[in-house]
Short mmCIF file of C-alpha atoms in Angstrom, two decimals:
data_model
loop_
_atom_site.label_atom_id
_atom_site.label_comp_id
_atom_site.label_asym_id
_atom_site.label_seq_id
_atom_site.Cartn_x
_atom_site.Cartn_y
_atom_site.Cartn_z
CA UNK G 184 0.00 0.00 0.00
CA UNK G 185 1.14 3.54 -0.77
CA UNK G 186 0.22 6.33 1.63
CA UNK G 187 -0.98 9.77 0.53
CA UNK G 188 1.19 12.38 2.26
CA UNK G 189 -0.27 15.53 0.74
CA UNK G 190 -3.07 16.60 -1.60
CA UNK G 191 -3.49 20.02 -3.19
CA UNK G 192 -6.08 21.48 -5.53
CA UNK G 193 -3.67 23.90 -7.21
CA UNK G 194 -6.03 25.42 -9.77
CA UNK G 195 -9.54 24.82 -11.08
CA UNK G 196 -9.74 21.05 -11.62
CA UNK G 197 -5.99 20.36 -11.32
CA UNK G 198 -4.61 18.37 -8.40
CA UNK G 199 -1.20 17.33 -7.11
CA UNK G 200 -0.91 14.35 -4.78
CA UNK G 201 2.29 13.37 -2.98
CA UNK G 202 2.64 9.64 -2.30
CA UNK G 203 5.05 7.60 -0.19
CA UNK G 204 6.73 5.31 -2.73
CA UNK G 205 10.39 4.70 -1.79
CA UNK G 206 11.28 2.21 -4.54
CA UNK G 207 9.75 4.29 -7.31
CA UNK G 208 11.30 7.52 -6.03
CA UNK G 209 14.79 6.02 -6.07
CA UNK G 210 14.47 4.51 -9.55
CA UNK G 211 12.58 7.14 -11.52
CA UNK G 212 14.26 9.61 -13.87
CA UNK G 213 12.97 12.86 -15.39
CA UNK G 214 10.45 12.28 -18.16
CA UNK G 215 9.11 8.94 -16.90
CA UNK G 216 5.61 8.35 -15.52
CA UNK G 217 3.75 6.01 -13.15
CA UNK G 218 0.64 3.84 -13.22
CA UNK G 219 -1.86 4.06 -10.35
CA UNK G 220 -4.62 1.70 -9.19
CA UNK G 221 -6.60 3.14 -6.28
CA UNK G 222 -8.19 -0.10 -5.03
CA UNK G 223 -8.92 -3.72 -6.01
CA UNK G 224 -11.74 -2.63 -8.33
CA UNK G 225 -9.91 0.35 -9.76
CA UNK G 226 -8.53 0.93 -13.24
CA UNK G 227 -4.82 1.00 -14.06
CA UNK G 228 -4.26 4.64 -15.01
CA UNK G 229 -1.03 6.41 -16.02
CA UNK G 230 -0.08 9.75 -14.45
CA UNK G 231 2.74 12.20 -15.19
CA UNK G 232 5.18 12.91 -12.36
CA UNK G 233 5.80 16.51 -11.29
CA UNK G 234 8.26 15.88 -8.44
CA UNK G 235 10.19 13.04 -6.79
CA UNK G 236 12.59 12.78 -3.88
CA UNK G 237 14.68 9.62 -3.50
CA UNK G 238 15.88 10.58 -0.03
CA UNK G 239 12.39 11.24 1.30
CA UNK G 240 10.92 8.33 -0.70
CA UNK G 241 8.15 10.42 -2.24
CA UNK G 242 6.64 10.88 -5.70
CA UNK G 243 4.11 13.56 -6.66
CA UNK G 244 1.67 13.20 -9.56
CA UNK G 245 -0.27 15.97 -11.31
CA UNK G 246 -3.62 15.50 -13.05
CA UNK G 247 -6.94 16.99 -14.05
CA UNK G 248 -10.17 15.75 -12.46
CA UNK G 249 -11.20 13.70 -15.51
CA UNK G 250 -11.89 9.97 -15.41
CA UNK G 251 -12.71 7.41 -12.73
CA UNK G 252 -9.24 7.05 -11.25
CA UNK G 253 -8.70 10.81 -10.99
CA UNK G 254 -12.01 11.25 -9.18
CA UNK G 255 -11.26 8.31 -6.89
CA UNK G 256 -7.95 9.96 -5.97
CA UNK G 257 -9.65 13.28 -5.28
CA UNK G 258 -12.02 11.58 -2.85
CA UNK G 259 -9.14 10.17 -0.80
CA UNK G 260 -7.60 12.08 2.11
CA UNK G 261 -4.10 12.55 3.47
CA UNK G 262 -3.23 9.35 5.35
CA UNK G 263 -5.30 7.11 3.07
CA UNK G 264 -3.58 4.38 1.04
CA UNK G 265 -3.47 3.60 -2.67
CA UNK G 266 -3.45 -0.05 -3.73
CA UNK G 267 -0.85 0.07 -6.54
CA UNK G 268 1.72 2.67 -7.56
CA UNK G 269 3.89 1.22 -10.34
CA UNK G 270 6.90 2.82 -11.95
CA UNK G 271 8.97 4.08 -13.46
CA UNK G 272 7.29 3.54 -16.83
CA UNK G 273 8.57 4.73 -20.21
CA UNK G 274 11.96 6.05 -21.18
CA UNK G 275 13.80 8.80 -19.34
CA UNK G 276 14.02 12.22 -20.94
CA UNK G 277 16.44 12.65 -23.85
CA UNK G 278 18.22 15.10 -21.57
CA UNK G 279 19.53 12.18 -19.52
CA UNK G 280 21.25 10.57 -22.52
CA UNK G 281 22.65 13.86 -23.76
CA UNK G 282 23.81 15.28 -20.44
CA UNK G 283 27.48 15.45 -21.47
CA UNK G 284 26.57 17.55 -24.52
CA UNK G 285 24.40 20.12 -22.74
CA UNK G 286 25.27 23.55 -21.42
CA UNK G 287 22.06 25.55 -21.94
CA UNK G 288 18.53 24.18 -22.22
CA UNK G 289 15.34 26.15 -22.89
CA UNK G 290 11.94 24.89 -21.68
CA UNK G 291 8.60 26.00 -23.10
CA UNK G 292 5.38 25.03 -21.32
CA UNK G 293 1.68 25.77 -21.23
CA UNK G 294 -1.37 23.98 -19.77
CA UNK G 295 -0.09 21.41 -17.18
CA UNK G 296 3.36 21.58 -18.72
CA UNK G 297 4.43 24.03 -16.01
CA UNK G 298 4.32 21.20 -13.46
CA UNK G 299 5.65 18.45 -15.72
CA UNK G 300 8.87 20.28 -16.62
CA UNK G 301 9.91 20.82 -13.01
CA UNK G 302 11.56 17.42 -12.57
CA UNK G 303 13.75 18.02 -15.64
CA UNK G 304 14.77 21.57 -14.66
CA UNK G 305 15.52 20.40 -11.13
CA UNK G 306 17.60 17.47 -12.41
CA UNK G 307 19.59 19.70 -14.77
CA UNK G 308 20.28 22.11 -11.94
CA UNK G 309 21.63 19.28 -9.78
CA UNK G 310 23.97 18.39 -12.66
CA UNK G 311 25.18 21.99 -13.02
CA UNK G 312 23.47 22.61 -16.35
CA UNK G 313 21.78 25.97 -16.87
CA UNK G 314 18.22 26.23 -18.08
CA UNK G 315 15.78 28.99 -18.96
CA UNK G 316 12.01 28.64 -19.20
CA UNK G 317 9.06 30.28 -20.93
CA UNK G 318 5.87 29.35 -19.09
CA UNK G 319 2.25 30.49 -19.12
CA UNK G 320 0.54 30.48 -15.72
CA UNK G 321 -3.24 30.80 -15.98
CA UNK G 322 -4.03 31.58 -12.33
CA UNK G 323 -2.39 32.82 -9.15
CA UNK G 324 -2.94 29.36 -7.64
CA UNK G 325 -0.07 28.12 -9.81
CA UNK G 326 2.42 30.51 -8.22
CA UNK G 327 3.78 27.76 -5.97
CA UNK G 328 5.30 26.05 -9.00
CA UNK G 329 6.44 29.37 -10.39
CA UNK G 330 8.45 29.90 -7.21
CA UNK G 331 9.80 26.32 -7.21
CA UNK G 332 10.93 26.58 -10.83
CA UNK G 333 12.48 30.00 -10.26
CA UNK G 334 14.80 28.53 -7.62
CA UNK G 335 16.35 25.97 -10.00
CA UNK G 336 15.99 27.87 -13.27
CA UNK G 337 18.37 30.64 -14.43
CA UNK G 338 15.71 32.80 -16.08
CA UNK G 339 11.94 32.35 -15.97
CA UNK G 340 9.90 34.27 -18.53
CA UNK G 341 6.14 34.45 -18.08
CA UNK G 342 3.95 34.41 -21.17
CA UNK G 343 0.28 34.82 -21.84
CA UNK G 344 -1.60 31.58 -22.26
CA UNK G 345 -2.00 32.07 -26.03
CA UNK G 346 0.47 30.29 -28.27
CA UNK G 347 1.33 33.44 -30.22
CA UNK G 348 2.80 35.18 -27.17
CA UNK G 349 4.71 32.06 -26.16
CA UNK G 350 6.22 31.79 -29.64
CA UNK G 351 7.10 35.48 -29.71
CA UNK G 352 9.06 35.10 -26.49
CA UNK G 353 10.66 31.91 -27.81
CA UNK G 354 11.88 33.75 -30.91
CA UNK G 355 13.35 36.47 -28.70
CA UNK G 356 15.25 33.89 -26.65
CA UNK G 357 16.61 32.13 -29.71
CA UNK G 358 17.75 35.46 -31.16
CA UNK G 359 19.57 36.40 -27.94
CA UNK G 360 23.25 35.90 -27.18
CA UNK G 361 22.56 32.60 -25.40
CA UNK G 362 23.16 29.52 -27.54
CA UNK G 363 20.72 26.78 -26.58
CA UNK G 364 21.74 23.16 -27.07
CA UNK G 365 18.17 21.94 -26.80
CA UNK G 366 14.57 23.15 -26.47
CA UNK G 367 12.04 21.08 -24.51
CA UNK G 368 8.35 21.81 -25.19
CA UNK G 369 5.63 20.37 -22.96
CA UNK G 370 1.92 21.19 -23.13
CA UNK G 371 -0.76 21.67 -25.76
CA UNK G 372 -0.33 20.13 -29.18
CA UNK G 373 -0.69 23.43 -31.03
CA UNK G 374 1.95 25.08 -28.86
CA UNK G 375 4.39 22.22 -29.43
CA UNK G 376 3.68 22.31 -33.19
CA UNK G 377 4.46 26.04 -33.41
CA UNK G 378 7.55 25.74 -31.21
CA UNK G 379 8.83 23.00 -33.51
CA UNK G 380 8.43 25.23 -36.58
CA UNK G 381 10.45 28.01 -34.96
CA UNK G 382 13.23 25.81 -33.60
CA UNK G 383 13.54 23.95 -36.91
CA UNK G 384 14.21 27.25 -38.68
CA UNK G 385 16.87 28.03 -36.06
CA UNK G 386 18.35 24.52 -36.30
CA UNK G 387 17.96 23.86 -32.56
CA UNK G 388 17.36 20.28 -31.38
CA UNK G 389 13.89 20.02 -29.86
CA UNK G 390 12.00 17.37 -27.94
CA UNK G 391 8.32 17.22 -27.02
CA UNK G 392 6.45 15.16 -24.45
CA UNK G 393 3.27 13.34 -25.53
CA UNK G 394 2.11 11.93 -22.18
CA UNK G 395 -1.43 13.25 -22.71
CA UNK G 396 -2.02 10.46 -25.27
CA UNK G 397 -1.24 7.61 -22.86
CA UNK G 398 -4.34 5.63 -21.84
CA UNK G 399 -3.31 2.33 -20.23
CA UNK G 400 0.48 2.66 -20.12
CA UNK G 401 1.24 -0.80 -21.50
CA UNK G 402 0.89 -0.34 -25.27
CA UNK G 403 -1.89 -2.93 -25.48
CA UNK G 404 -4.77 -0.47 -25.98
CA UNK G 405 -3.16 1.25 -28.96
CA UNK G 406 -4.41 4.69 -27.88
CA UNK G 407 -0.95 6.26 -28.11
CA UNK G 408 0.11 4.57 -31.35
CA UNK G 409 1.79 7.15 -33.59
CA UNK G 410 3.98 7.34 -36.65
CA UNK G 411 7.22 8.96 -35.55
CA UNK G 412 9.32 9.61 -38.63
CA UNK G 413 8.67 6.48 -40.70
CA UNK G 414 8.27 4.14 -37.73
CA UNK G 415 5.30 3.07 -35.65
CA UNK G 416 5.83 4.01 -32.01
CA UNK G 417 3.83 3.80 -28.79
CA UNK G 418 4.16 6.83 -26.53
CA UNK G 419 3.95 4.76 -23.35
CA UNK G 420 6.63 2.27 -24.38
CA UNK G 421 8.90 4.19 -26.77
CA UNK G 422 8.44 7.67 -25.25
CA UNK G 423 6.95 9.71 -23.81
CA UNK G 424 9.47 12.16 -25.29
CA UNK G 425 10.27 12.29 -29.00
CA UNK G 426 12.28 14.33 -31.48
CA UNK G 427 9.89 17.19 -32.23
CA UNK G 428 10.70 17.20 -35.95
CA UNK G 429 9.61 13.59 -36.36
CA UNK G 430 6.15 14.04 -34.80
CA UNK G 431 3.04 14.20 -37.00
CA UNK G 432 1.03 16.76 -35.02
CA UNK G 433 -2.11 16.24 -37.11
CA UNK G 434 -2.04 12.59 -36.07
CA UNK G 435 -1.54 13.58 -32.42
CA UNK G 436 -4.59 15.87 -32.62
CA UNK G 437 -6.72 13.13 -34.15
CA UNK G 438 -5.80 10.80 -31.29
CA UNK G 439 -6.57 13.46 -28.72
CA UNK G 440 -9.96 14.29 -30.21
CA UNK G 441 -11.00 10.64 -30.24
CA UNK G 442 -10.27 10.13 -26.55
CA UNK G 443 -11.55 13.55 -25.59
CA UNK G 444 -14.91 12.37 -26.91
CA UNK G 445 -14.62 9.25 -24.76
CA UNK G 446 -13.85 11.35 -21.68
CA UNK G 447 -16.87 13.56 -22.29
CA UNK G 448 -19.07 10.46 -22.55
CA UNK G 449 -17.63 9.10 -19.33
CA UNK G 450 -18.20 12.41 -17.56
CA UNK G 451 -21.82 12.49 -18.73
CA UNK G 452 -22.40 8.92 -17.56
CA UNK G 453 -21.12 9.76 -14.10
CA UNK G 454 -23.23 12.91 -13.79
CA UNK G 455 -26.49 11.83 -15.42
CA UNK G 456 -26.64 8.07 -15.73
CA UNK G 457 -26.63 5.98 -18.89
CA UNK G 458 -30.40 6.21 -19.40
CA UNK G 459 -30.13 9.88 -20.39
CA UNK G 460 -27.33 9.55 -22.91
CA UNK G 461 -29.55 9.26 -25.96
CA UNK G 462 -30.97 12.74 -25.33
CA UNK G 463 -27.57 14.31 -25.83
CA UNK G 464 -26.28 12.15 -28.64
CA UNK G 465 -23.59 10.67 -26.37
CA UNK G 466 -24.45 7.08 -27.18
CA UNK G 467 -23.24 4.12 -25.18
CA UNK G 468 -20.44 2.28 -26.94
#
C-alpha cells in the first residue's frame, strides 16, 4: 500500500498528490511516468510525475479531475492508502542521454506543462546545467510552482496563455546571445507544433512530451500509437518524449480528439446516468 502524504487542488480542476513510494522515487528519472490503481476494483491509469525525492521516498503526480481514477484519488484524504503505484514507466528524458553535450537548455510550457517540466529543470540544476524557461501560468494558484521553478531555473519568462505570445518570447530567446543546445516543449499540441516550426528554422534540437495520449500505459490499448518519422511508435513504451521534428502533429490531434470524446461520454455517464445519454447524442459504446 502507498500512503498519501499531501493533496493540493492547485487550480480549477488540477490536483497534485504526494505519495510515499520509496522504490519508485529512487528509480525514476525525469520524463518517466507512473501507473496508479486506487483499489482492487480500480482501473490502471497512467499519471505524469511533477516531483520526486529519493531521499524522502516520495513521488508527486499531477492531473486533471477527468476519469474514474482521478475522481477516486480526489475523494481520498491525506493518510489514506493507494493499492498500486507502479513505476517508473517509459523512457527517461532525452536530456539524460545527452547530459554530457548540454550547457544551456530552454523549456517552453503551457497547460499542465508548467508542473511536468519541473523534474527536468531540477535534475539539470543538480547536474550543473543551466536552463531557462518560458511558461504560461493561468491563475495565481499556480504561483507555488512558479516559485519552485524560479529557484532551479536561471531565467523564468512568463507568457500569456496564447500560443502566439509564447512563440514570440521563444523567438526572442533564440535570437539572444545565449546559444541553446536543446529546447524542450511540454503542453498543448498546437503550442508544441508552433515551437517545432520556430526551432527547426533556427536549427535547434527540440523534444516534445506526448504523455497526454497515454491511456493504459502498457501499449496494449493502442491509444498512443503514432507514426514517428517512418516508424510506428507507442508513446507509453517508446516515449513519452520524442524528437519534435519527427512528430506528425495532425495525427496527435486526431488521437486526442478521439479520446476527448470518450472522456466527455464518461463524464456524462457519471453525472447523469446511462439512461439519459440518448438525449444528448452521447451514445453508449
